[in-house]
C-alpha cells in the first residue's frame, strides 16, 4: 500500500444502522453493500454478528455477495463474539474481524470494571483468537481520545504483537478537536515500537460537528484508513461522512496529497439509496449531496456562475453524480439570472418589457419562497396580454368572511386616468366583478366561465384565472396570473373586457 493511499472503511451497515429508526432488512443491506462496492469503498463493516440472528445473517449474506471489498464484522473482546464473527464471515473472499475494548479510565472503571492490566490481557487474548480465525484483524481502542497516552501506547503495542494489522483510535464520543486528535495519532505512531507493522485508522463521531475535520487532521498525522458512513449517519450526531472526506481529499489535493479508491460519480446514488432505505432525509444544505449543494440564488453568485461556474463552485455537480447546477430564482436573484431564465424559456423581451417583467418577478419573489419556470411563464404571458390594454388593474382590496355580504374596493387605470369603486357581492369574486361593472359598464356582456388553477405546487403557488365573457355573439377569453387569487381574477376579467372592447370596434370607451 502506497503512503498516500487512504483506505475507506464504510460502517454504514453497522454504526450507521445504529441511528434510531435506521434499521435495514436483509434485502436492503445487500442493496446497500452492492452500492458501496460500486462506490469503491475498501472495507464494508457489515454488522455486529453476535448482536442478533438477523445481524449474523446479514454479515453472512454480505460476505458472500462482495467481490472486491473486505467484509468486516464487529466483535467485543469476548470469545463468543469473536467466534460468532468468524462464523458469519466464512463466505467472504476477504474477511476481517474487528474487535474492540475500551481504554479510557472512565470506561475501564465504570463500564468494564477492569484494571488496566486486565484490559491488556483481554487485548492479547481477543486479538490472538481473532487472528487464528482470519488473517485480517483490526483492533479498536474505544474512547481513545479520553485515554491516558502512556496506557494507550501500551494497548496498541499489545494489539500489534497479538496480530492486529489495523489499529483504530476512535473519537467515540466526539470529544476531540483537529489539533488534539491529530496530535494523538502523531504521538502514538511515533512512540509505539511496532507501529510500522500496522495501518492506523480513524473513527470520528460528530457530537461537536468536527468529525470530518478530525478525520482529515488524523490523515495528515499519519492515519491511512478512515471509518465513516454515507450521509454521516450513526449514533447520536452521527459519524464522519464518506462523501465529505472523499471530496475534501480530491478537491484539496494541494494540501492533502492523498488519494482514495472512491468513484465520486457514485456518491449521490449512494446517498439517495441510504436516504430511501433508512428514511433519514438529507438536509438541503448538506455538503456534497444536499439539494442546495449546487444551487445558487444570490444575484452576485448567479452572475458569476453564468460567466464561469468555477467562480462559486469548487467542484462540479457532475463529479459527484448530482446532475447540473441550478440557478434558483428567488428574491436574491439578479437581472443576469432572470434574463438567462427568460432566454431558456424562449422569451426575447425589449428593454422596457424586460425591466417591467423583472420588477414583477421581484414582487412575486418577495411573496414566494421559490419561483419556478411555470411562474415565470405565467408572469411574462400575463404582462404581454395586458401590457397595452386600455383598462388596467391598479389596486385590489377585498373584505370577506363567513358573515357576508363581501366587499371589494377596486382601482382601475382607464386611458391613463385612475378611477375607484367600492361594491358588495355574494362572495369576494362577485363583489370584485361588480366593481369592474360599475367602473366600466357592460350590461350586455355575461360571464360564461370563471376558472382557477394553480401554476405550481404549494400554498404559495401563483393562481392562473381564466374568464370567458360573451356579448351579442362575441366571445372573448381573458387570463390573469398572480400569487393572490383575487388579484388574478380581477386581471383576468379586465383582460377579457379589453378584448371585448376591441371586438366592439369602438374608438373610445363608454363614459
CSV table of C-alpha atoms in Angstrom, one decimal:
chain,number,residue,atom,x,y,z
A,1,UNK,CA,0.0,0.0,0.0
A,2,UNK,CA,1.5,3.4,-1.0
A,3,UNK,CA,2.0,6.0,1.6
A,4,UNK,CA,-0.5,8.4,0.0
A,5,UNK,CA,-3.4,5.8,-0.3
A,6,UNK,CA,-6.2,6.2,2.1
A,7,UNK,CA,-8.4,3.2,2.7
A,8,UNK,CA,-12.1,3.9,3.1
A,9,UNK,CA,-13.8,1.8,5.8
A,10,UNK,CA,-17.5,2.1,5.5
A,11,UNK,CA,-19.6,1.3,8.6
A,12,UNK,CA,-23.0,2.5,7.3
A,13,UNK,CA,-24.4,-1.1,7.7
A,14,UNK,CA,-23.1,-1.3,11.3
A,15,UNK,CA,-22.6,2.1,13.1
A,16,UNK,CA,-24.9,3.8,10.6
A,17,UNK,CA,-27.7,1.4,11.3
A,18,UNK,CA,-27.4,2.2,15.0
A,19,UNK,CA,-29.1,5.5,14.3
A,20,UNK,CA,-32.5,5.4,15.9
A,21,UNK,CA,-35.0,4.3,13.3
A,22,UNK,CA,-32.4,3.3,10.8
A,23,UNK,CA,-32.7,-0.5,10.9
A,24,UNK,CA,-32.5,-2.2,7.5
A,25,UNK,CA,-33.7,-5.6,6.5
A,26,UNK,CA,-31.5,-8.2,4.7
A,27,UNK,CA,-32.6,-7.2,1.2
A,28,UNK,CA,-31.9,-3.5,1.9
A,29,UNK,CA,-28.4,-4.3,3.3
A,30,UNK,CA,-27.5,-6.3,0.3
A,31,UNK,CA,-28.6,-3.4,-2.0
A,32,UNK,CA,-26.5,-1.0,0.1
A,33,UNK,CA,-23.5,-3.3,0.1
A,34,UNK,CA,-23.7,-3.6,-3.7
A,35,UNK,CA,-23.8,0.2,-4.0
A,36,UNK,CA,-20.8,0.6,-1.6
A,37,UNK,CA,-18.8,-1.7,-3.8
A,38,UNK,CA,-19.8,0.4,-6.8
A,39,UNK,CA,-18.7,3.5,-4.9
A,40,UNK,CA,-15.3,1.9,-4.4
A,41,UNK,CA,-15.0,1.6,-0.6
A,42,UNK,CA,-12.2,-0.7,0.5
A,43,UNK,CA,-13.8,-2.2,3.6
A,44,UNK,CA,-17.5,-2.8,4.4
A,45,UNK,CA,-18.4,-3.3,8.0
A,46,UNK,CA,-21.5,-5.5,7.5
A,47,UNK,CA,-22.7,-5.7,11.1
A,48,UNK,CA,-22.2,-6.9,14.7
A,49,UNK,CA,-22.6,-10.7,14.2
A,50,UNK,CA,-23.5,-11.6,17.8
A,51,UNK,CA,-26.0,-8.8,18.2
A,52,UNK,CA,-28.9,-10.8,16.8
A,53,UNK,CA,-29.7,-13.6,14.4
A,54,UNK,CA,-30.6,-11.0,11.8
A,55,UNK,CA,-27.2,-9.3,12.2
A,56,UNK,CA,-25.5,-12.7,11.8
A,57,UNK,CA,-27.4,-13.5,8.6
A,58,UNK,CA,-26.7,-10.0,7.2
A,59,UNK,CA,-23.0,-10.3,7.7
A,60,UNK,CA,-23.0,-13.8,6.3
A,61,UNK,CA,-25.0,-12.7,3.2
A,62,UNK,CA,-22.9,-9.5,2.6
A,63,UNK,CA,-19.7,-11.6,3.0
A,64,UNK,CA,-21.0,-14.0,0.3
A,65,UNK,CA,-22.0,-11.2,-2.1
A,66,UNK,CA,-19.0,-8.9,-2.1
A,67,UNK,CA,-16.4,-9.5,-4.8
A,68,UNK,CA,-13.8,-6.8,-4.2
A,69,UNK,CA,-14.3,-5.2,-0.8
A,70,UNK,CA,-13.0,-6.6,2.5
A,71,UNK,CA,-16.0,-7.5,4.7
A,72,UNK,CA,-15.7,-6.9,8.4
A,73,UNK,CA,-17.8,-7.9,11.5
A,74,UNK,CA,-17.5,-6.1,14.8
A,75,UNK,CA,-16.8,-8.1,18.0
A,76,UNK,CA,-16.2,-7.3,21.6
A,77,UNK,CA,-13.2,-8.7,23.3
A,78,UNK,CA,-15.0,-11.9,24.2
A,79,UNK,CA,-14.6,-15.4,22.8
A,80,UNK,CA,-18.3,-15.8,21.9
A,81,UNK,CA,-18.3,-12.5,19.9
A,82,UNK,CA,-15.2,-13.3,18.0
A,83,UNK,CA,-16.2,-16.9,17.1
A,84,UNK,CA,-19.6,-15.7,16.0
A,85,UNK,CA,-18.0,-13.0,13.8
A,86,UNK,CA,-15.6,-15.7,12.3
A,87,UNK,CA,-18.6,-17.9,11.5
A,88,UNK,CA,-20.5,-15.1,9.9
A,89,UNK,CA,-17.6,-14.2,7.7
A,90,UNK,CA,-17.0,-17.7,6.4
A,91,UNK,CA,-18.2,-17.0,2.8
A,92,UNK,CA,-16.1,-13.8,2.5
A,93,UNK,CA,-13.3,-13.7,-0.1
A,94,UNK,CA,-11.5,-11.1,2.2
A,95,UNK,CA,-12.8,-11.4,5.8
A,96,UNK,CA,-11.8,-9.1,8.7
A,97,UNK,CA,-12.7,-9.4,12.4
A,98,UNK,CA,-12.9,-6.0,14.0
A,99,UNK,CA,-12.5,-6.4,17.8
A,100,UNK,CA,-12.5,-3.6,20.4
A,101,UNK,CA,-12.3,-2.8,24.1
A,102,UNK,CA,-12.4,0.5,26.0
A,103,UNK,CA,-9.1,2.0,27.1
A,104,UNK,CA,-10.1,5.3,28.9
A,105,UNK,CA,-10.1,5.3,32.7
A,106,UNK,CA,-13.8,6.2,32.8
A,107,UNK,CA,-14.8,3.2,30.6
A,108,UNK,CA,-12.5,0.7,32.2
A,109,UNK,CA,-13.7,1.5,35.7
A,110,UNK,CA,-17.4,2.2,35.1
A,111,UNK,CA,-18.3,0.0,32.2
A,112,UNK,CA,-15.8,-2.8,32.2
A,113,UNK,CA,-15.0,-2.9,35.9
A,114,UNK,CA,-11.4,-4.0,34.9
A,115,UNK,CA,-8.0,-2.8,35.8
A,116,UNK,CA,-5.6,-1.6,33.1
A,117,UNK,CA,-3.6,-4.9,33.3
A,118,UNK,CA,-6.8,-6.9,32.9
A,119,UNK,CA,-7.7,-4.8,29.8
A,120,UNK,CA,-4.2,-5.5,28.3
A,121,UNK,CA,-4.8,-9.3,28.9
A,122,UNK,CA,-8.2,-9.1,27.2
A,123,UNK,CA,-6.5,-7.4,24.2
A,124,UNK,CA,-3.9,-10.2,23.9
A,125,UNK,CA,-6.5,-13.0,24.2
A,126,UNK,CA,-9.1,-11.4,21.9
A,127,UNK,CA,-6.7,-10.4,19.1
A,128,UNK,CA,-4.9,-13.7,19.2
A,129,UNK,CA,-8.2,-15.6,18.9
A,130,UNK,CA,-9.3,-13.4,16.0
A,131,UNK,CA,-6.0,-13.9,14.3
A,132,UNK,CA,-6.4,-17.7,14.5
A,133,UNK,CA,-9.7,-17.4,12.6
A,134,UNK,CA,-8.8,-14.8,9.9
A,135,UNK,CA,-5.7,-13.3,8.5
A,136,UNK,CA,-7.0,-9.7,8.8
A,137,UNK,CA,-7.7,-8.4,12.3
A,138,UNK,CA,-8.5,-4.8,13.3
A,139,UNK,CA,-8.3,-3.7,16.9
A,140,UNK,CA,-10.0,-0.5,18.3
A,141,UNK,CA,-9.4,1.4,21.5
A,142,UNK,CA,-12.8,2.5,22.4
A,143,UNK,CA,-12.8,6.1,23.8
A,144,UNK,CA,-9.2,6.6,22.7
A,145,UNK,CA,-9.5,10.4,22.8
A,146,UNK,CA,-10.1,10.2,26.6
A,147,UNK,CA,-7.4,7.5,27.3
A,148,UNK,CA,-4.2,8.2,29.0
A,149,UNK,CA,-1.4,8.4,26.4
A,150,UNK,CA,1.0,6.0,28.2
A,151,UNK,CA,-1.6,3.3,28.6
A,152,UNK,CA,-3.0,3.8,25.1
A,153,UNK,CA,0.5,3.2,23.7
A,154,UNK,CA,0.9,0.0,25.7
A,155,UNK,CA,-2.5,-1.2,24.5
A,156,UNK,CA,-1.6,-0.5,20.8
A,157,UNK,CA,1.7,-2.3,21.2
A,158,UNK,CA,0.0,-5.3,22.8
A,159,UNK,CA,-2.6,-5.5,20.0
A,160,UNK,CA,0.0,-5.4,17.2
A,161,UNK,CA,2.1,-8.1,19.0
A,162,UNK,CA,-1.0,-10.3,19.2
A,163,UNK,CA,-1.6,-10.0,15.4
A,164,UNK,CA,-3.7,-6.9,14.7
A,165,UNK,CA,-2.6,-5.2,11.5
A,166,UNK,CA,-5.1,-2.3,11.7
A,167,UNK,CA,-5.2,0.0,14.8
A,168,UNK,CA,-8.3,2.1,15.1
A,169,UNK,CA,-8.2,5.1,17.6
A,170,UNK,CA,-11.8,6.2,17.6
A,171,UNK,CA,-13.2,9.5,18.9
A,172,UNK,CA,-16.1,7.5,20.3
A,173,UNK,CA,-18.0,10.4,21.9
A,174,UNK,CA,-17.0,13.2,19.5
A,175,UNK,CA,-14.7,14.8,22.2
A,176,UNK,CA,-11.7,15.5,20.0
A,177,UNK,CA,-10.6,18.6,18.1
A,178,UNK,CA,-8.5,18.6,15.0
A,179,UNK,CA,-5.4,19.6,16.9
A,180,UNK,CA,-5.7,17.1,19.7
A,181,UNK,CA,-6.9,14.2,17.5
A,182,UNK,CA,-4.1,14.7,15.0
A,183,UNK,CA,-1.6,15.0,17.8
A,184,UNK,CA,-2.7,11.7,19.3
A,185,UNK,CA,-2.0,9.9,16.1
A,186,UNK,CA,1.3,11.6,15.6
A,187,UNK,CA,2.3,10.7,19.2
A,188,UNK,CA,1.2,7.0,19.0
A,189,UNK,CA,2.8,6.4,15.6
A,190,UNK,CA,6.0,7.9,16.9
A,191,UNK,CA,6.2,6.3,20.3
A,192,UNK,CA,4.8,2.7,19.8
A,193,UNK,CA,7.8,0.5,18.9
A,194,UNK,CA,6.0,-1.7,16.4
A,195,UNK,CA,3.7,1.0,14.9
A,196,UNK,CA,5.2,0.4,11.5
A,197,UNK,CA,3.6,-3.0,11.4
A,198,UNK,CA,0.0,-1.6,11.4
A,199,UNK,CA,-2.2,0.8,9.5
A,200,UNK,CA,-3.7,3.4,11.8
A,201,UNK,CA,-7.3,4.2,11.4
A,202,UNK,CA,-9.8,7.0,12.4
A,203,UNK,CA,-13.4,6.7,13.6
A,204,UNK,CA,-14.9,10.1,14.4
A,205,UNK,CA,-18.3,10.9,15.8
A,206,UNK,CA,-19.9,14.3,15.1
A,207,UNK,CA,-21.1,15.4,18.5
A,208,UNK,CA,-19.3,18.8,18.2
A,209,UNK,CA,-19.6,18.9,14.4
A,210,UNK,CA,-15.9,18.1,14.0
A,211,UNK,CA,-15.9,14.6,12.7
A,212,UNK,CA,-14.6,15.3,9.2
A,213,UNK,CA,-12.2,17.9,10.4
A,214,UNK,CA,-10.8,15.5,13.0
A,215,UNK,CA,-10.5,12.7,10.4
A,216,UNK,CA,-8.6,14.9,8.0
A,217,UNK,CA,-6.3,16.0,10.8
A,218,UNK,CA,-5.5,12.4,11.6
A,219,UNK,CA,-4.8,11.6,8.0
A,220,UNK,CA,-2.3,14.5,7.9
A,221,UNK,CA,-0.8,13.0,11.1
A,222,UNK,CA,-0.3,9.5,9.5
A,223,UNK,CA,-3.6,7.7,9.6
A,224,UNK,CA,-4.2,5.7,6.4
A,225,UNK,CA,-7.7,4.3,7.0
A,226,UNK,CA,-10.8,6.3,7.7
A,227,UNK,CA,-14.0,4.9,9.1
A,228,UNK,CA,-17.1,6.8,8.0
A,229,UNK,CA,-20.7,6.4,6.8
A,230,UNK,CA,-22.8,7.5,3.9
A,231,UNK,CA,-24.6,10.8,4.7
A,232,UNK,CA,-22.8,10.8,8.1
A,233,UNK,CA,-25.5,8.7,9.7
A,234,UNK,CA,-24.8,7.0,13.0
A,235,UNK,CA,-25.4,7.1,16.7
A,236,UNK,CA,-26.3,10.5,18.3
A,237,UNK,CA,-25.0,13.2,16.0
A,238,UNK,CA,-23.6,10.6,13.5
A,239,UNK,CA,-20.2,9.8,12.0
A,240,UNK,CA,-17.8,11.5,9.6
A,241,UNK,CA,-19.4,11.4,6.2
A,242,UNK,CA,-17.8,9.3,3.4
A,243,UNK,CA,-18.7,11.7,0.7
A,244,UNK,CA,-17.2,14.7,2.6
A,245,UNK,CA,-13.9,13.0,3.3
A,246,UNK,CA,-13.5,11.7,-0.2
A,247,UNK,CA,-14.3,15.0,-1.9
A,248,UNK,CA,-12.1,17.0,0.6
A,249,UNK,CA,-9.2,14.8,-0.4
A,250,UNK,CA,-10.0,15.1,-4.1
A,251,UNK,CA,-10.6,18.9,-4.2
A,252,UNK,CA,-7.9,19.9,-1.8
A,253,UNK,CA,-5.2,17.6,-3.1
A,254,UNK,CA,-2.8,20.5,-3.0
A,255,UNK,CA,-2.8,20.5,0.8
A,256,UNK,CA,-4.0,16.9,1.4
A,257,UNK,CA,-1.8,14.9,-1.1
A,258,UNK,CA,-3.7,11.6,-0.6
A,259,UNK,CA,-6.0,9.5,-2.8
A,260,UNK,CA,-8.8,7.1,-2.3
A,261,UNK,CA,-10.5,4.5,-4.5
A,262,UNK,CA,-13.9,6.3,-4.3
A,263,UNK,CA,-15.7,6.6,-7.6
A,264,UNK,CA,-17.0,10.1,-7.0
A,265,UNK,CA,-19.8,9.9,-9.6
A,266,UNK,CA,-21.5,7.2,-7.5
A,267,UNK,CA,-21.7,9.4,-4.4
A,268,UNK,CA,-25.2,10.9,-5.0
A,269,UNK,CA,-26.6,7.5,-5.9
A,270,UNK,CA,-25.2,6.0,-2.6
A,271,UNK,CA,-26.6,9.0,-0.7
A,272,UNK,CA,-30.1,8.7,-2.1
A,273,UNK,CA,-30.2,4.9,-1.6
A,274,UNK,CA,-29.3,5.3,2.1
A,275,UNK,CA,-31.8,8.1,2.5
A,276,UNK,CA,-34.5,5.9,0.9
A,277,UNK,CA,-33.9,2.7,2.9
A,278,UNK,CA,-33.4,4.4,6.3
A,279,UNK,CA,-36.0,7.2,5.9
A,280,UNK,CA,-33.4,9.7,7.1
A,281,UNK,CA,-33.6,12.5,4.7
A,282,UNK,CA,-30.6,14.6,3.8
A,283,UNK,CA,-30.9,18.3,4.9
A,284,UNK,CA,-30.9,20.6,1.9
A,285,UNK,CA,-27.7,22.4,2.8
A,286,UNK,CA,-25.8,19.1,3.4
A,287,UNK,CA,-22.3,19.3,1.9
A,288,UNK,CA,-21.8,17.4,-1.4
A,289,UNK,CA,-25.2,15.6,-1.6
A,290,UNK,CA,-27.7,18.2,-0.3
A,291,UNK,CA,-30.4,19.5,-2.6
A,292,UNK,CA,-28.9,23.0,-2.3
A,293,UNK,CA,-25.2,21.9,-2.6
A,294,UNK,CA,-25.1,23.2,-6.2
A,295,UNK,CA,-28.0,25.7,-6.1
A,296,UNK,CA,-27.4,29.4,-6.3
A,297,UNK,CA,-29.9,32.2,-5.6
A,298,UNK,CA,-27.8,35.3,-4.8
A,299,UNK,CA,-27.7,37.6,-7.7
A,300,UNK,CA,-24.0,38.2,-7.4
A,301,UNK,CA,-23.4,34.4,-7.3
A,302,UNK,CA,-25.7,33.8,-10.3
A,303,UNK,CA,-23.9,36.4,-12.3
A,304,UNK,CA,-20.6,34.8,-11.6
A,305,UNK,CA,-21.9,31.3,-12.4
A,306,UNK,CA,-23.2,32.4,-15.7
A,307,UNK,CA,-19.7,33.8,-16.6
A,308,UNK,CA,-17.7,30.9,-15.2
A,309,UNK,CA,-19.0,28.2,-12.8
A,310,UNK,CA,-15.7,28.0,-11.0
A,311,UNK,CA,-16.3,31.4,-9.5
A,312,UNK,CA,-18.6,29.8,-7.0
A,313,UNK,CA,-18.2,26.1,-7.3
A,314,UNK,CA,-15.1,24.3,-6.2
A,315,UNK,CA,-16.3,21.0,-7.8
A,316,UNK,CA,-18.9,20.2,-10.4
A,317,UNK,CA,-22.2,18.6,-9.6
A,318,UNK,CA,-21.5,16.1,-12.3
A,319,UNK,CA,-18.3,14.9,-10.4
A,320,UNK,CA,-20.5,13.6,-7.6
A,321,UNK,CA,-23.4,12.4,-9.7
A,322,UNK,CA,-25.6,15.4,-8.9
A,323,UNK,CA,-26.6,16.3,-12.4
A,324,UNK,CA,-26.3,20.0,-13.1
A,325,UNK,CA,-26.0,23.2,-11.1
A,326,UNK,CA,-29.2,25.2,-10.7
A,327,UNK,CA,-29.8,28.9,-10.5
A,328,UNK,CA,-32.7,29.1,-8.1
A,329,UNK,CA,-34.8,32.2,-8.9
A,330,UNK,CA,-35.8,34.0,-5.7
A,331,UNK,CA,-35.8,37.4,-4.1
A,332,UNK,CA,-32.0,37.5,-4.1
A,333,UNK,CA,-31.7,36.8,-7.8
A,334,UNK,CA,-30.4,39.5,-10.2
A,335,UNK,CA,-31.1,40.6,-13.7
A,336,UNK,CA,-28.5,38.3,-15.2
A,337,UNK,CA,-30.1,35.1,-13.9
A,338,UNK,CA,-33.6,36.3,-14.7
A,339,UNK,CA,-32.5,37.2,-18.3
A,340,UNK,CA,-30.9,33.8,-18.7
A,341,UNK,CA,-34.0,32.1,-17.5
A,342,UNK,CA,-36.2,34.1,-19.9
A,343,UNK,CA,-33.9,33.0,-22.7
A,344,UNK,CA,-34.1,29.4,-21.7
A,345,UNK,CA,-37.9,29.7,-21.8
A,346,UNK,CA,-37.9,31.2,-25.2
A,347,UNK,CA,-38.6,34.9,-24.4
A,348,UNK,CA,-36.9,37.8,-26.1
A,349,UNK,CA,-38.2,40.9,-24.5
A,350,UNK,CA,-37.4,44.5,-25.3
A,351,UNK,CA,-35.6,46.5,-22.7
A,352,UNK,CA,-38.7,48.2,-21.3
A,353,UNK,CA,-40.6,44.9,-21.3
A,354,UNK,CA,-37.7,43.2,-19.5
A,355,UNK,CA,-37.4,45.8,-16.8
A,356,UNK,CA,-41.2,45.7,-16.2
A,357,UNK,CA,-41.1,41.8,-16.1
A,358,UNK,CA,-38.1,41.9,-13.8
A,359,UNK,CA,-40.0,44.3,-11.4
A,360,UNK,CA,-43.0,41.9,-11.4
A,361,UNK,CA,-40.7,39.0,-10.8
A,362,UNK,CA,-39.1,40.7,-7.8
A,363,UNK,CA,-42.6,41.4,-6.4
A,364,UNK,CA,-43.5,37.8,-6.9
A,365,UNK,CA,-40.3,36.5,-5.4
A,366,UNK,CA,-40.9,38.6,-2.2
A,367,UNK,CA,-44.2,36.8,-1.8
A,368,UNK,CA,-42.9,33.3,-2.7
A,369,UNK,CA,-40.1,31.2,-1.3
A,370,UNK,CA,-39.1,29.9,-4.7
A,371,UNK,CA,-40.1,30.9,-8.2
A,372,UNK,CA,-40.5,28.1,-10.7
A,373,UNK,CA,-40.3,28.1,-14.5
A,374,UNK,CA,-44.1,27.9,-14.7
A,375,UNK,CA,-44.4,31.1,-12.5
A,376,UNK,CA,-42.1,32.9,-15.0
A,377,UNK,CA,-44.2,31.8,-17.9
A,378,UNK,CA,-47.4,32.9,-16.2
A,379,UNK,CA,-45.8,36.2,-15.1
A,380,UNK,CA,-44.5,37.1,-18.6
A,381,UNK,CA,-47.5,35.9,-20.5
A,382,UNK,CA,-49.8,37.9,-18.2
A,383,UNK,CA,-47.7,41.0,-18.8
A,384,UNK,CA,-47.8,40.5,-22.6
A,385,UNK,CA,-51.5,40.0,-22.5
A,386,UNK,CA,-52.3,43.2,-20.6
A,387,UNK,CA,-49.3,45.4,-21.4
A,388,UNK,CA,-51.1,47.6,-24.0
A,389,UNK,CA,-54.6,47.3,-22.6
A,390,UNK,CA,-56.6,50.5,-22.2
A,391,UNK,CA,-58.0,49.2,-18.9
A,392,UNK,CA,-55.5,48.0,-16.3
A,393,UNK,CA,-55.9,46.8,-12.7
A,394,UNK,CA,-54.1,49.2,-10.3
A,395,UNK,CA,-55.1,48.1,-6.9
A,396,UNK,CA,-57.4,45.4,-5.3
A,397,UNK,CA,-58.8,45.3,-1.8
A,398,UNK,CA,-61.3,42.6,-0.8
A,399,UNK,CA,-63.1,42.0,2.5
A,400,UNK,CA,-64.5,38.6,3.0
A,401,UNK,CA,-65.5,36.0,5.6
A,402,UNK,CA,-68.4,33.9,6.9
A,403,UNK,CA,-70.6,36.9,7.5
A,404,UNK,CA,-71.5,38.4,4.1
A,405,UNK,CA,-72.1,40.3,2.0
A,406,UNK,CA,-68.4,40.6,0.9
A,407,UNK,CA,-66.9,43.9,-0.2
A,408,UNK,CA,-64.4,44.9,-2.8
A,409,UNK,CA,-62.5,48.2,-3.5
A,410,UNK,CA,-61.1,48.2,-7.0
A,411,UNK,CA,-58.9,50.9,-8.7
A,412,UNK,CA,-58.5,50.8,-12.5
A,413,UNK,CA,-56.4,52.8,-14.8
A,414,UNK,CA,-58.6,53.7,-17.8
A,415,UNK,CA,-56.8,55.5,-20.6
A,416,UNK,CA,-54.3,56.9,-18.1
A,417,UNK,CA,-56.9,58.0,-15.6
A,418,UNK,CA,-57.4,56.2,-12.2
A,419,UNK,CA,-60.9,55.5,-11.0
A,420,UNK,CA,-62.1,53.6,-7.9
A,421,UNK,CA,-65.3,51.9,-6.9
A,422,UNK,CA,-66.4,50.1,-3.8
A,423,UNK,CA,-69.1,47.4,-4.2
A,424,UNK,CA,-70.6,44.4,-2.4
A,425,UNK,CA,-71.4,40.9,-3.7
A,426,UNK,CA,-72.3,37.4,-3.0
A,427,UNK,CA,-68.7,36.3,-2.3
A,428,UNK,CA,-65.4,38.1,-2.9
A,429,UNK,CA,-65.2,37.4,-6.6
A,430,UNK,CA,-68.8,38.6,-7.2
A,431,UNK,CA,-68.0,41.8,-5.3
A,432,UNK,CA,-64.9,42.3,-7.4
A,433,UNK,CA,-66.6,41.8,-10.7
A,434,UNK,CA,-69.4,44.1,-9.6
A,435,UNK,CA,-66.7,46.8,-9.1
A,436,UNK,CA,-65.5,46.2,-12.7
A,437,UNK,CA,-69.0,46.5,-14.0
A,438,UNK,CA,-69.5,49.8,-12.0
A,439,UNK,CA,-66.4,51.4,-13.4
A,440,UNK,CA,-66.8,50.1,-17.0
A,441,UNK,CA,-70.5,49.4,-17.7
A,442,UNK,CA,-71.1,46.5,-19.9
A,443,UNK,CA,-74.6,45.3,-19.2
A,444,UNK,CA,-75.0,43.2,-22.3
A,445,UNK,CA,-72.0,41.1,-21.5
A,446,UNK,CA,-72.4,37.9,-19.4
A,447,UNK,CA,-69.8,35.8,-17.6
A,448,UNK,CA,-69.7,32.4,-19.2
A,449,UNK,CA,-66.8,30.9,-17.4
A,450,UNK,CA,-64.7,31.5,-14.3
A,451,UNK,CA,-61.8,29.0,-13.8
A,452,UNK,CA,-58.9,29.0,-11.3
A,453,UNK,CA,-55.8,26.8,-11.5
A,454,UNK,CA,-52.5,26.7,-9.6
A,455,UNK,CA,-49.5,27.4,-11.7
A,456,UNK,CA,-47.2,25.4,-9.4
A,457,UNK,CA,-47.5,23.3,-6.2
A,458,UNK,CA,-47.7,24.7,-2.7
A,459,UNK,CA,-49.8,27.0,-0.7
A,460,UNK,CA,-47.8,30.0,-2.1
A,461,UNK,CA,-48.3,29.0,-5.7
A,462,UNK,CA,-49.4,31.6,-8.3
A,463,UNK,CA,-53.0,31.3,-9.4
A,464,UNK,CA,-53.9,31.5,-13.0
A,465,UNK,CA,-57.5,32.6,-13.7
A,466,UNK,CA,-59.5,32.2,-16.9
A,467,UNK,CA,-62.6,34.3,-17.6
A,468,UNK,CA,-64.9,34.0,-20.6
A,469,UNK,CA,-67.3,36.9,-21.5
A,470,UNK,CA,-70.0,36.8,-24.1
A,471,UNK,CA,-71.8,39.7,-25.7
A,472,UNK,CA,-74.1,39.7,-28.7
A,473,UNK,CA,-72.5,36.6,-30.2
A,474,UNK,CA,-69.0,37.7,-29.4
A,475,UNK,CA,-66.9,35.5,-27.1
A,476,UNK,CA,-63.6,36.5,-25.5
A,477,UNK,CA,-61.3,34.8,-23.0
A,478,UNK,CA,-59.2,36.7,-20.5
A,479,UNK,CA,-56.3,35.3,-18.5
A,480,UNK,CA,-54.6,36.7,-15.4
A,481,UNK,CA,-51.9,35.4,-13.0
A,482,UNK,CA,-50.9,36.5,-9.5
A,483,UNK,CA,-49.9,34.9,-6.2
A,484,UNK,CA,-53.2,36.3,-4.9
A,485,UNK,CA,-56.2,34.5,-6.5
A,486,UNK,CA,-58.4,37.6,-6.3
A,487,UNK,CA,-55.9,39.9,-7.9
A,488,UNK,CA,-55.5,37.2,-10.7
A,489,UNK,CA,-59.3,37.2,-11.0
A,490,UNK,CA,-59.5,40.9,-11.5
A,491,UNK,CA,-56.7,40.9,-14.1
A,492,UNK,CA,-58.4,38.0,-16.0
A,493,UNK,CA,-61.8,39.8,-16.1
A,494,UNK,CA,-60.3,43.1,-17.1
A,495,UNK,CA,-58.2,41.3,-19.8
A,496,UNK,CA,-61.3,39.8,-21.2
A,497,UNK,CA,-63.1,43.2,-21.1
A,498,UNK,CA,-60.3,44.8,-23.0
A,499,UNK,CA,-60.6,42.2,-25.7
A,500,UNK,CA,-64.3,42.7,-25.8
A,501,UNK,CA,-63.8,46.5,-26.3
A,502,UNK,CA,-61.5,45.8,-29.2
A,503,UNK,CA,-64.1,43.4,-30.8
A,504,UNK,CA,-66.8,46.1,-30.5
A,505,UNK,CA,-64.7,48.2,-32.7
A,506,UNK,CA,-65.2,51.3,-30.7
A,507,UNK,CA,-62.6,54.1,-30.7
A,508,UNK,CA,-63.3,55.2,-27.1
A,509,UNK,CA,-64.8,53.6,-24.1
A,510,UNK,CA,-68.3,54.4,-22.9
A,511,UNK,CA,-68.2,57.1,-20.4
